[in-house]
Coordinates of C-alpha atoms and ligand atoms in Angstrom, one line a residue:
M25 CA 60.0 102.1 104.7
M26 CA 63.3 103.3 106.1
D27 CA 63.6 104.6 109.6
E28 CA 64.9 108.1 110.3
V29 CA 68.6 107.9 110.8
K30 CA 69.6 109.0 114.3
N31 CA 72.4 106.5 115.1
I32 CA 75.2 105.5 112.7
C33 CA 77.5 102.6 113.3
C34 CA 80.8 102.1 111.4
I35 CA 82.4 98.7 111.5
G36 CA 86.2 99.2 111.2
A37 CA 88.1 101.9 113.1
G38 CA 91.1 102.2 110.6
Y39 CA 92.4 104.9 108.3
V40 CA 89.0 105.2 106.7
G41 CA 86.5 104.5 109.5
G42 CA 88.1 106.8 112.0
P43 CA 88.5 110.0 110.0
T44 CA 85.3 109.7 108.0
M45 CA 83.2 109.1 111.0
A46 CA 84.9 111.9 112.9
V47 CA 84.0 114.3 110.1
I48 CA 80.4 113.0 110.0
A49 CA 80.1 113.5 113.8
L50 CA 81.5 117.0 113.5
K51 CA 79.2 118.1 110.7
C52 CA 76.1 116.4 112.1
P53 CA 76.1 117.0 115.8
D54 CA 72.5 115.6 116.0
L55 CA 73.6 112.2 114.9
K56 CA 75.2 109.7 117.3
V57 CA 78.1 108.0 115.5
T58 CA 79.7 104.8 117.0
V59 CA 82.9 103.3 115.5
V60 CA 83.5 99.7 116.4
D61 CA 86.4 97.4 115.8
V62 CA 87.4 93.9 116.8
S63 CA 90.8 95.2 117.8
E64 CA 90.6 96.1 121.5
D65 CA 94.0 97.8 121.3
K66 CA 92.9 100.0 118.5
I67 CA 89.8 101.1 120.2
A68 CA 91.7 101.8 123.4
L69 CA 94.0 104.1 121.4
W70 CA 91.0 105.9 119.8
K71 CA 89.8 106.5 123.4
S72 CA 93.2 107.6 124.8
E73 CA 93.2 110.8 126.7
D74 CA 96.5 111.9 125.2
L75 CA 95.5 112.6 121.6
S76 CA 99.0 112.0 120.3
N77 CA 98.3 108.3 120.9
L78 CA 95.5 108.0 118.4
P79 CA 96.1 104.8 116.3
I80 CA 96.6 106.8 113.1
Y81 CA 98.4 110.0 112.4
E82 CA 96.5 112.4 110.2
P83 CA 96.9 116.2 110.3
G84 CA 93.8 117.9 111.8
L85 CA 92.3 114.7 113.2
E86 CA 93.2 115.3 116.8
E87 CA 91.3 118.6 116.8
I88 CA 88.1 117.0 115.5
I89 CA 88.4 114.1 117.9
S90 CA 88.8 116.5 120.8
Q91 CA 85.6 118.3 119.7
T92 CA 83.4 115.3 119.0
R93 CA 84.6 112.4 121.1
D94 CA 82.1 111.5 123.9
R95 CA 79.8 114.2 122.5
N96 CA 78.3 112.4 119.5
L97 CA 81.3 110.3 118.5
F98 CA 82.0 107.0 120.3
F99 CA 84.6 104.2 119.9
S100 CA 83.7 100.8 121.1
T101 CA 84.3 97.0 120.9
D102 CA 80.7 96.3 121.7
I103 CA 79.8 95.6 118.0
D104 CA 76.4 94.0 118.7
S105 CA 75.0 97.0 120.7
A106 CA 76.2 99.5 118.1
I107 CA 74.7 97.5 115.2
N108 CA 71.4 97.1 117.1
E109 CA 71.1 100.8 117.9
A110 CA 72.0 102.0 114.3
Q111 CA 69.7 102.8 111.4
M112 CA 72.7 103.1 109.1
I113 CA 75.8 100.9 109.2
F114 CA 79.0 101.7 107.3
I115 CA 81.3 98.8 106.6
A116 CA 84.9 100.2 106.5
V117 CA 86.9 97.0 107.1
N118 CA 90.1 96.1 105.3
T119 CA 90.0 94.3 102.0
P120 CA 93.5 93.1 101.4
T121 CA 94.7 91.0 98.4
K122 CA 93.9 87.3 98.9
E123 CA 96.9 85.3 100.1
H124 CA 95.6 81.9 99.3
G125 CA 92.8 80.0 97.5
V126 CA 91.0 81.1 94.3
G127 CA 92.3 84.5 93.1
K128 CA 95.4 84.3 95.3
G129 CA 97.6 87.4 94.8
M130 CA 95.0 89.2 92.7
A131 CA 91.4 89.2 94.1
A132 CA 90.3 91.2 97.1
D133 CA 89.9 89.1 100.3
L134 CA 86.4 89.8 101.4
K135 CA 86.4 87.7 104.6
Y136 CA 86.2 90.8 106.9
V137 CA 83.3 92.2 104.8
E138 CA 81.5 88.9 104.9
Q139 CA 82.1 88.6 108.7
S140 CA 80.6 92.1 109.1
A141 CA 77.6 91.3 106.9
R142 CA 77.0 88.1 108.8
K143 CA 77.2 89.9 112.1
I144 CA 74.7 92.5 111.0
A145 CA 72.4 89.8 109.7
E146 CA 72.7 87.8 112.9
I147 CA 71.7 90.4 115.4
S148 CA 69.6 93.0 113.5
T149 CA 66.0 93.2 114.4
T150 CA 65.2 96.7 112.8
N151 CA 65.5 98.1 109.3
K152 CA 69.1 99.0 108.3
I153 CA 70.8 100.8 105.5
I154 CA 74.2 99.1 104.9
V155 CA 76.8 101.3 103.3
E156 CA 79.8 99.8 101.6
K157 CA 82.6 102.1 102.5
S158 CA 85.4 99.6 101.9
T159 CA 86.8 99.4 98.4
L160 CA 85.1 96.3 96.9
P161 CA 85.0 94.3 93.7
V162 CA 82.1 95.0 91.4
R163 CA 78.9 93.1 92.4
T164 CA 80.0 92.6 96.1
A165 CA 76.7 94.2 97.1
E166 CA 75.0 91.2 95.6
A167 CA 76.9 88.8 97.9
I168 CA 76.1 91.0 100.9
Q169 CA 72.4 91.1 100.0
A170 CA 72.4 87.3 99.6
I171 CA 73.6 87.0 103.2
F172 CA 70.8 89.3 104.4
K173 CA 68.2 87.5 102.4
S174 CA 69.2 84.2 103.9
T175 CA 68.1 85.4 107.4
N176 CA 64.4 85.3 106.5
R177 CA 64.0 88.3 108.9
K178 CA 61.1 90.7 108.6
N179 CA 63.3 93.8 108.9
S180 CA 64.7 95.2 105.7
F181 CA 68.4 95.6 104.7
E182 CA 69.1 98.1 101.9
V183 CA 72.7 97.9 100.6
I184 CA 74.2 101.0 99.1
S185 CA 77.8 101.8 97.9
N186 CA 79.7 104.9 99.0
P187 CA 83.4 104.5 98.2
E188 CA 85.9 106.6 99.9
F189 CA 88.4 108.8 98.0
L190 CA 90.4 110.4 100.8
A191 CA 94.2 110.3 100.6
E192 CA 96.3 109.7 103.7
G193 CA 98.0 112.8 105.0
T194 CA 95.3 115.0 103.7
A195 CA 92.3 112.9 104.8
I196 CA 90.6 115.6 106.8
Q197 CA 90.8 118.3 104.1
D198 CA 89.7 115.7 101.5
L199 CA 86.7 114.9 103.6
F200 CA 85.8 118.5 104.2
K201 CA 86.1 119.4 100.5
S202 CA 85.5 116.3 98.5
D203 CA 85.8 116.7 94.7
R204 CA 82.8 114.4 94.6
V205 CA 80.9 112.0 96.7
I206 CA 79.5 108.9 95.0
I207 CA 76.5 107.0 96.3
G208 CA 75.2 104.0 94.4
G209 CA 72.1 102.1 95.1
D210 CA 69.5 99.7 93.7
Q211 CA 67.2 101.3 91.2
T212 CA 64.1 100.4 93.3
P213 CA 62.0 102.7 95.4
S214 CA 63.7 101.5 98.6
G215 CA 67.1 101.8 96.9
Y216 CA 66.4 105.4 95.9
Q217 CA 65.2 106.2 99.4
A218 CA 68.3 104.7 101.0
V219 CA 70.6 106.7 98.6
D220 CA 68.7 109.9 99.4
T221 CA 69.1 109.3 103.1
L222 CA 72.9 109.3 102.7
V223 CA 72.7 112.3 100.3
Q224 CA 71.0 114.3 103.0
I225 CA 73.8 113.6 105.4
Y226 CA 76.6 114.6 103.0
S227 CA 74.7 117.7 101.8
R228 CA 75.2 119.2 105.3
W229 CA 78.7 120.2 104.1
I230 CA 79.2 119.0 100.5
D231 CA 77.6 121.0 97.6
R232 CA 74.7 119.0 96.2
D233 CA 76.1 119.2 92.7
K234 CA 79.2 117.3 93.9
I235 CA 77.1 114.4 95.2
I236 CA 76.7 111.9 92.3
T237 CA 74.2 109.2 92.6
T238 CA 74.6 106.1 90.4
N239 CA 73.6 102.5 90.1
I240 CA 75.4 100.3 92.6
W241 CA 77.8 98.6 90.2
S242 CA 78.9 101.9 88.7
S243 CA 79.7 103.2 92.2
E244 CA 81.7 100.1 93.1
L245 CA 83.6 100.2 89.8
T246 CA 84.2 104.0 89.9
K247 CA 86.4 103.5 93.0
L248 CA 88.7 100.9 91.4
V249 CA 88.9 103.0 88.2
S250 CA 89.8 106.2 90.1
N251 CA 92.7 104.5 91.8
A252 CA 93.8 102.8 88.6
F253 CA 93.8 106.1 86.7
L254 CA 95.8 107.8 89.4
A255 CA 98.4 105.0 89.7
Q256 CA 98.6 104.8 85.9
R257 CA 99.7 108.5 85.8
I258 CA 102.5 107.7 88.2
S259 CA 103.7 104.7 86.3
S260 CA 103.5 106.7 83.1
I261 CA 105.8 109.4 84.4
N262 CA 108.1 106.9 86.0
S263 CA 108.5 105.1 82.7
I264 CA 109.4 108.5 81.2
S265 CA 112.0 109.0 84.0
A266 CA 113.9 106.1 82.6
I267 CA 113.8 107.5 79.1
C268 CA 115.0 110.9 80.5
E269 CA 118.0 109.3 82.1
A270 CA 118.9 107.6 78.8
T271 CA 118.5 110.7 76.7
G272 CA 119.5 113.7 78.8
A273 CA 115.9 115.1 79.1
D274 CA 114.8 116.2 82.6
V275 CA 111.7 114.4 83.9
D276 CA 110.6 117.3 86.1
E277 CA 110.8 119.7 83.2
V278 CA 108.9 117.3 81.0
A279 CA 106.2 116.7 83.6
L280 CA 105.7 120.4 84.2
A281 CA 105.4 121.2 80.5
V282 CA 103.1 118.2 79.8
G283 CA 100.9 118.9 82.8
K284 CA 100.3 122.5 81.7
D285 CA 98.0 121.1 79.0
H286 CA 94.8 121.6 80.9
R287 CA 93.5 118.4 79.3
I288 CA 96.3 116.4 81.0
G289 CA 96.6 118.5 84.2
E290 CA 99.5 118.8 86.6
K291 CA 98.6 116.5 89.5
F292 CA 100.0 113.0 89.9
L293 CA 102.9 113.6 87.5
K294 CA 105.7 113.6 90.2
T295 CA 108.2 110.9 89.4
S296 CA 109.1 108.7 92.4
V297 CA 110.8 105.5 93.5
G298 CA 107.3 103.9 93.1
F299 CA 103.9 104.4 94.4
G300 CA 103.0 102.7 97.7
G301 CA 100.1 102.6 100.1
S302 CA 97.6 100.0 100.9
C303 CA 95.3 100.5 97.9
F304 CA 96.8 101.3 94.5
Q305 CA 98.3 97.9 93.9
K306 CA 95.5 96.0 95.6
D307 CA 92.8 97.8 93.7
I308 CA 94.5 97.5 90.3
L309 CA 95.1 93.8 90.9
N310 CA 91.4 93.6 91.7
L311 CA 90.6 95.3 88.4
V312 CA 92.9 93.0 86.5
Y313 CA 91.3 90.0 88.2
L314 CA 87.8 91.3 87.3
A315 CA 88.8 91.7 83.6
R316 CA 90.4 88.3 83.5
S317 CA 87.3 86.7 85.1
Y318 CA 85.3 88.1 82.2
N319 CA 87.9 86.8 79.7
L320 CA 89.0 90.4 78.9
N321 CA 92.6 89.5 78.7
E322 CA 93.9 92.5 76.8
V323 CA 92.2 94.8 79.3
A324 CA 93.7 92.9 82.1
D325 CA 97.2 93.0 80.5
Y326 CA 96.9 96.7 80.0
W327 CA 96.2 97.5 83.7
E328 CA 98.7 95.0 84.9
Q329 CA 101.4 96.9 83.2
V330 CA 100.9 99.8 85.7
I331 CA 102.1 97.4 88.5
I332 CA 104.9 95.9 86.4
M333 CA 106.2 99.5 85.8
N334 CA 106.0 100.2 89.5
D335 CA 108.0 97.1 90.4
Y336 CA 110.5 98.1 87.7
Q337 CA 111.0 101.6 89.1
R338 CA 111.6 100.3 92.7
N339 CA 114.1 97.7 91.4
R340 CA 115.8 100.2 89.0
F341 CA 116.3 102.6 92.0
A342 CA 117.8 99.8 94.2
D343 CA 120.0 98.6 91.3
K344 CA 121.3 102.2 90.7
I345 CA 122.5 102.3 94.3
S346 CA 124.4 99.0 93.9
T347 CA 126.0 99.8 90.6
S348 CA 127.0 103.3 91.6
L349 CA 128.7 102.0 94.7
F350 CA 131.1 100.0 92.6
K351 CA 128.8 97.1 92.2
T352 CA 129.2 95.9 95.7
L353 CA 127.2 96.7 98.8
T354 CA 128.7 94.1 101.1
D355 CA 128.9 95.5 104.6
K356 CA 128.5 99.1 103.4
K357 CA 126.4 101.4 105.6
I358 CA 123.5 102.8 103.6
G359 CA 121.2 105.4 105.3
L360 CA 117.5 105.3 104.4
L361 CA 115.6 108.6 104.9
G362 CA 111.9 107.8 105.1
W363 CA 109.8 104.7 105.4
A364 CA 106.2 105.9 105.1
F365 CA 104.7 105.5 101.6
K366 CA 104.3 109.3 101.4
K367 CA 104.8 112.3 103.6
G368 CA 102.2 113.2 106.2
T369 CA 101.3 109.7 107.3
D370 CA 102.7 107.0 109.6
D371 CA 101.4 104.4 107.2
S372 CA 104.0 102.3 105.4
R373 CA 101.8 99.6 103.8
E374 CA 103.3 98.7 100.4
S375 CA 105.8 101.5 100.7
A376 CA 108.5 101.5 98.1
A377 CA 111.0 101.7 101.0
I378 CA 110.2 98.1 102.0
Y379 CA 111.2 96.8 98.6
V380 CA 114.2 98.9 98.2
A381 CA 115.5 98.0 101.7
D382 CA 114.9 94.3 101.0
K383 CA 116.9 94.5 97.8
L384 CA 119.8 96.4 99.4
L385 CA 119.9 93.9 102.2
A386 CA 120.0 91.0 99.7
D387 CA 123.0 92.7 98.2
G388 CA 124.8 92.7 101.6
A389 CA 124.2 96.3 102.8
I390 CA 123.8 97.3 106.4
L391 CA 120.8 99.7 106.7
H392 CA 120.3 102.6 109.1
I393 CA 116.7 103.8 108.8
F394 CA 114.9 107.0 110.0
D395 CA 111.3 108.0 109.5
P396 CA 109.8 110.8 111.5
K397 CA 106.4 109.0 112.0
V398 CA 106.7 105.3 111.3
K399 CA 107.3 103.2 114.5
T400 CA 110.2 100.8 114.7
K401 CA 108.0 97.8 115.2
K402 CA 106.1 98.6 112.0
I403 CA 109.4 98.9 110.0
I404 CA 110.5 95.5 111.3
N405 CA 107.1 93.9 110.7
D406 CA 107.0 95.3 107.1
L407 CA 110.2 93.5 106.3
K408 CA 109.4 90.3 108.2
F409 CA 106.1 90.2 106.2
V410 CA 108.0 90.2 102.9
W411 CA 110.4 87.5 104.1
D412 CA 107.7 85.3 105.6
K413 CA 105.9 85.4 102.2
R414 CA 109.1 84.1 100.7
S415 CA 109.4 81.4 103.4
F416 CA 112.8 82.6 104.7
S417 CA 114.1 80.5 107.5
E418 CA 114.1 81.9 111.1
K419 CA 117.9 81.9 111.0
K420 CA 118.0 84.0 107.8
I421 CA 115.5 86.4 109.2
N422 CA 117.4 86.9 112.4
Y423 CA 120.6 87.4 110.4
L424 CA 119.0 90.1 108.3
L425 CA 117.4 91.8 111.3
K426 CA 120.9 92.2 112.8
R427 CA 121.8 94.3 109.8
I428 CA 119.1 96.9 110.3
F429 CA 119.3 99.8 112.7
I430 CA 116.3 102.0 113.2
R431 CA 117.5 105.5 114.3
K432 CA 116.0 108.5 116.0
S433 CA 117.2 111.2 113.7
S434 CA 118.4 111.8 110.1
C435 CA 121.9 112.7 111.4
D436 CA 122.2 109.3 113.1
I437 CA 121.8 107.6 109.8
I438 CA 124.0 109.8 107.7
E439 CA 127.1 109.7 109.9
D440 CA 129.7 107.3 108.5
S441 CA 127.5 106.1 105.7
H442 CA 128.6 105.3 102.2
A443 CA 125.3 106.5 100.7
V444 CA 122.0 108.0 101.7
A445 CA 118.8 107.2 99.9
I446 CA 115.7 109.4 100.2
L447 CA 112.6 107.2 100.0
T448 CA 109.8 109.5 101.4
E449 CA 109.4 113.2 100.6
W450 CA 109.3 114.5 104.2
E451 CA 109.9 118.3 104.2
E452 CA 112.5 118.0 107.0
F453 CA 114.8 116.1 104.7
K454 CA 115.1 119.2 102.5
N455 CA 116.2 121.2 105.5
I456 CA 119.0 118.9 106.6
D457 CA 122.3 120.8 106.9
W458 CA 123.7 118.8 104.0
E459 CA 127.0 120.7 104.0
S460 CA 127.9 119.6 107.6
Q461 CA 126.5 116.1 107.0
F462 CA 128.7 115.7 103.9
K463 CA 131.8 116.0 106.1
K464 CA 130.6 113.1 108.3
M465 CA 130.0 110.7 105.4
R466 CA 132.5 108.3 103.7
K467 CA 133.8 109.5 100.4
P468 CA 132.8 109.5 97.7
A469 CA 129.5 110.5 99.4
F470 CA 126.5 109.4 97.4
I471 CA 122.9 110.7 97.6
F472 CA 120.1 108.8 95.9
D473 CA 117.1 111.1 95.8
G474 CA 114.1 108.8 95.1
R475 CA 111.7 111.7 95.4
N476 CA 113.6 114.5 93.6
I477 CA 113.3 116.8 96.5
L478 CA 116.9 118.1 96.8
N479 CA 118.5 120.8 94.7
N480 CA 120.8 118.8 92.4
N481 CA 123.3 121.7 91.8
V482 CA 123.6 122.7 95.4
M483 CA 124.3 119.1 96.4
R484 CA 126.9 118.6 93.7
D485 CA 128.6 121.9 94.7
I486 CA 128.9 120.5 98.3
G487 CA 130.7 117.5 96.8
F488 CA 128.0 114.8 96.8
K489 CA 127.6 112.4 93.9
V490 CA 123.9 112.8 93.3
Y491 CA 121.4 110.6 91.5
Q492 CA 117.9 111.8 90.9
L493 CA 115.2 110.1 89.0
G494 CA 114.9 111.1 85.4
K495 CA 117.9 113.5 85.4
Ligands
NAD521 P1 92.5 99.5 108.2 O1 93.2 98.2 108.2 O2 93.2 100.7 108.6 O3 91.2 99.4 109.1 C1 90.3 98.4 109.0 C2 89.8 98.0 110.4 O4 88.7 97.0 110.3 C3 90.9 97.3 111.2 O5 91.0 98.1 112.4 C4 90.3 95.9 111.5 O6 90.6 95.5 112.9 C5 88.8 96.2 111.4 N1 88.0 95.0 111.2 C6 88.3 94.0 110.3 N2 87.3 93.1 110.4 C7 86.4 93.5 111.3 C8 85.2 93.0 111.8 N3 84.7 91.8 111.3 N4 84.5 93.6 112.7 C9 85.0 94.8 113.2 N5 86.2 95.4 112.8 C10 86.9 94.7 111.8 O7 92.0 99.7 106.7 P2 91.7 101.1 105.9 O8 92.9 101.7 105.4 O9 90.8 102.0 106.8 O10 90.8 100.6 104.7 C11 89.5 100.2 104.8 C12 88.9 100.0 103.4 O11 88.8 101.4 102.9 C13 89.7 99.2 102.4 O12 88.7 98.5 101.6 C14 90.5 100.2 101.6 O13 90.7 99.8 100.3 C15 89.5 101.4 101.6 N6 90.1 102.7 101.4 C16 91.2 103.0 102.2 C17 91.8 104.3 102.0 C18 93.0 104.7 102.8 O14 93.6 105.8 102.5 N7 93.6 103.9 103.7 C19 91.2 105.3 101.2 C20 90.0 104.9 100.5 C21 89.5 103.6 100.7
UGA522 C1 95.1 107.1 97.1 C2 94.2 108.0 96.3 O1 94.8 109.2 96.1 C3 92.9 108.2 97.1 O2 92.0 109.0 96.3 C4 92.3 106.9 97.5 O3 91.1 107.1 98.3 C5 93.3 106.1 98.3 O4 94.5 105.9 97.5 C6 92.8 104.7 98.6 O5 91.9 104.2 97.9 O6 93.4 104.1 99.5 P1 96.8 107.4 99.1 O7 97.3 106.1 98.7 O8 96.5 107.7 100.5 O9 95.5 107.8 98.3 O10 97.9 108.5 98.6 P2 98.3 109.2 97.2 O11 98.5 110.6 97.5 O12 97.4 108.8 96.2 O13 99.7 108.5 97.0 C7 99.9 107.2 96.6 C8 101.3 106.9 96.3 O14 101.7 107.5 95.0 C9 102.3 107.4 97.3 O15 103.4 106.5 97.5 C10 102.9 108.7 96.6 O16 104.1 109.0 97.0 C11 102.8 108.3 95.2 N1 102.8 109.4 94.2 C12 101.7 110.2 94.3 C13 103.8 109.6 93.3 O17 104.8 108.8 93.3 N2 103.7 110.6 92.4 C14 102.6 111.5 92.4 O18 102.6 112.4 91.6 C15 101.6 111.3 93.4

């Protein structure tokens, strides 16, 4: 028998845990929601009086936090107390790609999920519904259940899956108006009851017909498949951008016309320098690993191609810069506009900008970088992470770091540069006074628009040499 849910705990106060729990607290004022994290710094930022210091930037989030925080939404590092108090516990910790051991570079690293499950098992004395909110490989619930079973406790643990589909930059509106909510559970009386308990919470603001209940493995797999399908569309249009450049077709025209077929649809057909973000690559690798582990090699190869195409697009873009600038970038100043993996977020995990920057630096360029939201420390750490993975010496890293300048405005990076590359589609880059900036650049002045946000003809009329994808 499940207990009535009055207290919810969420383990993991990141991009998913923070916004999802803020929205649950807003929509369910009678529930007490406590978000916990091992990171004291992060929790301190979630508690900061100045809401512009929240640890993540997400439009609309500050307003919800100001309404709910210390009313029925709490942030804490006291994980044990929050687990003890709660009848329902969400696990929203990070699940990065494994960096060593079995499945290295492919499988999801479940160490934080396992730590969370062990913690819950260790200290729980009352019945709990455990909700998998993190994106997990299929059949992870089995492993979590095994941990709970090993405790030999009298209290029950019911594990259900409720993957998250929010996109960064639009997280709050996505959570308010989800296309669908998926809740998967065991097909047992207690499984159905646990699923229904969560259905009741979501139905406070999501239409019942948008809440889909499934078996637990379908729910886990649906999340991986959704991300794989979205990423596949981007790789598909990016592959076509290369054909357009070779043939004289225009990728934006092709995408518009193709997308008008209602069976195909218009979304996720915008060509780009490559998709980024913490999840697309990781989740596809996870799917590929899953397929290979069942010996489904053709299936694995098929999905792996989505990643291969993404790498190709990022490399192709960087190569285009080098070849256009007379095949040498040595000591040339290149301005990079944008570092976030998309507009509307301060997140730069797996951003195409990291890989383009790395390649340009390897070719001898000096980089001046501006992003309106991503912090300097993050940009440096993103690059160091890539170099550490390749075992670069400290000397080499220090040399490369001296060739990077993080600037405070777009004008700072444009002045005196040989070329400017747009890597994130921030609106403000469209509104730069390009005519006056043109005068400050070295000539010929090159623009590489990795997001196709500028008006090609206007830029050419000003005098720029313009490269856009698929044009
Ligand atoms: P994140 O890195 O922003 O946050 C995860 C948090 O969990 C971190 O603050 C970390 O300190 C904390 N944590 C790790 N282990 C812990 C433990 N044992 N106890 C307490 N706290 C712990 O990650 P995220 O972007 O929020 O992603 C979380 C999960 O949600 C991932 O599986 C991801 O694939 C999935 N997801 C992410 C998004 C997104 O837009 N970022 C969208 C949908 C799903
Ligand atoms: C994506 C999914 O959209 C969410 O549903 C999912 O919950 C989330 O991953 C996750 O699991 O983490 P997110 O990565 O935040 O969300 O952002 P998207 O809007 O999907 O963009 C991902 C990348 O694709 C960005 O780099 C973006 O610039 C790029 N993109 C997107 C394109 O290049 N072209 C497009 O047409 C759309």
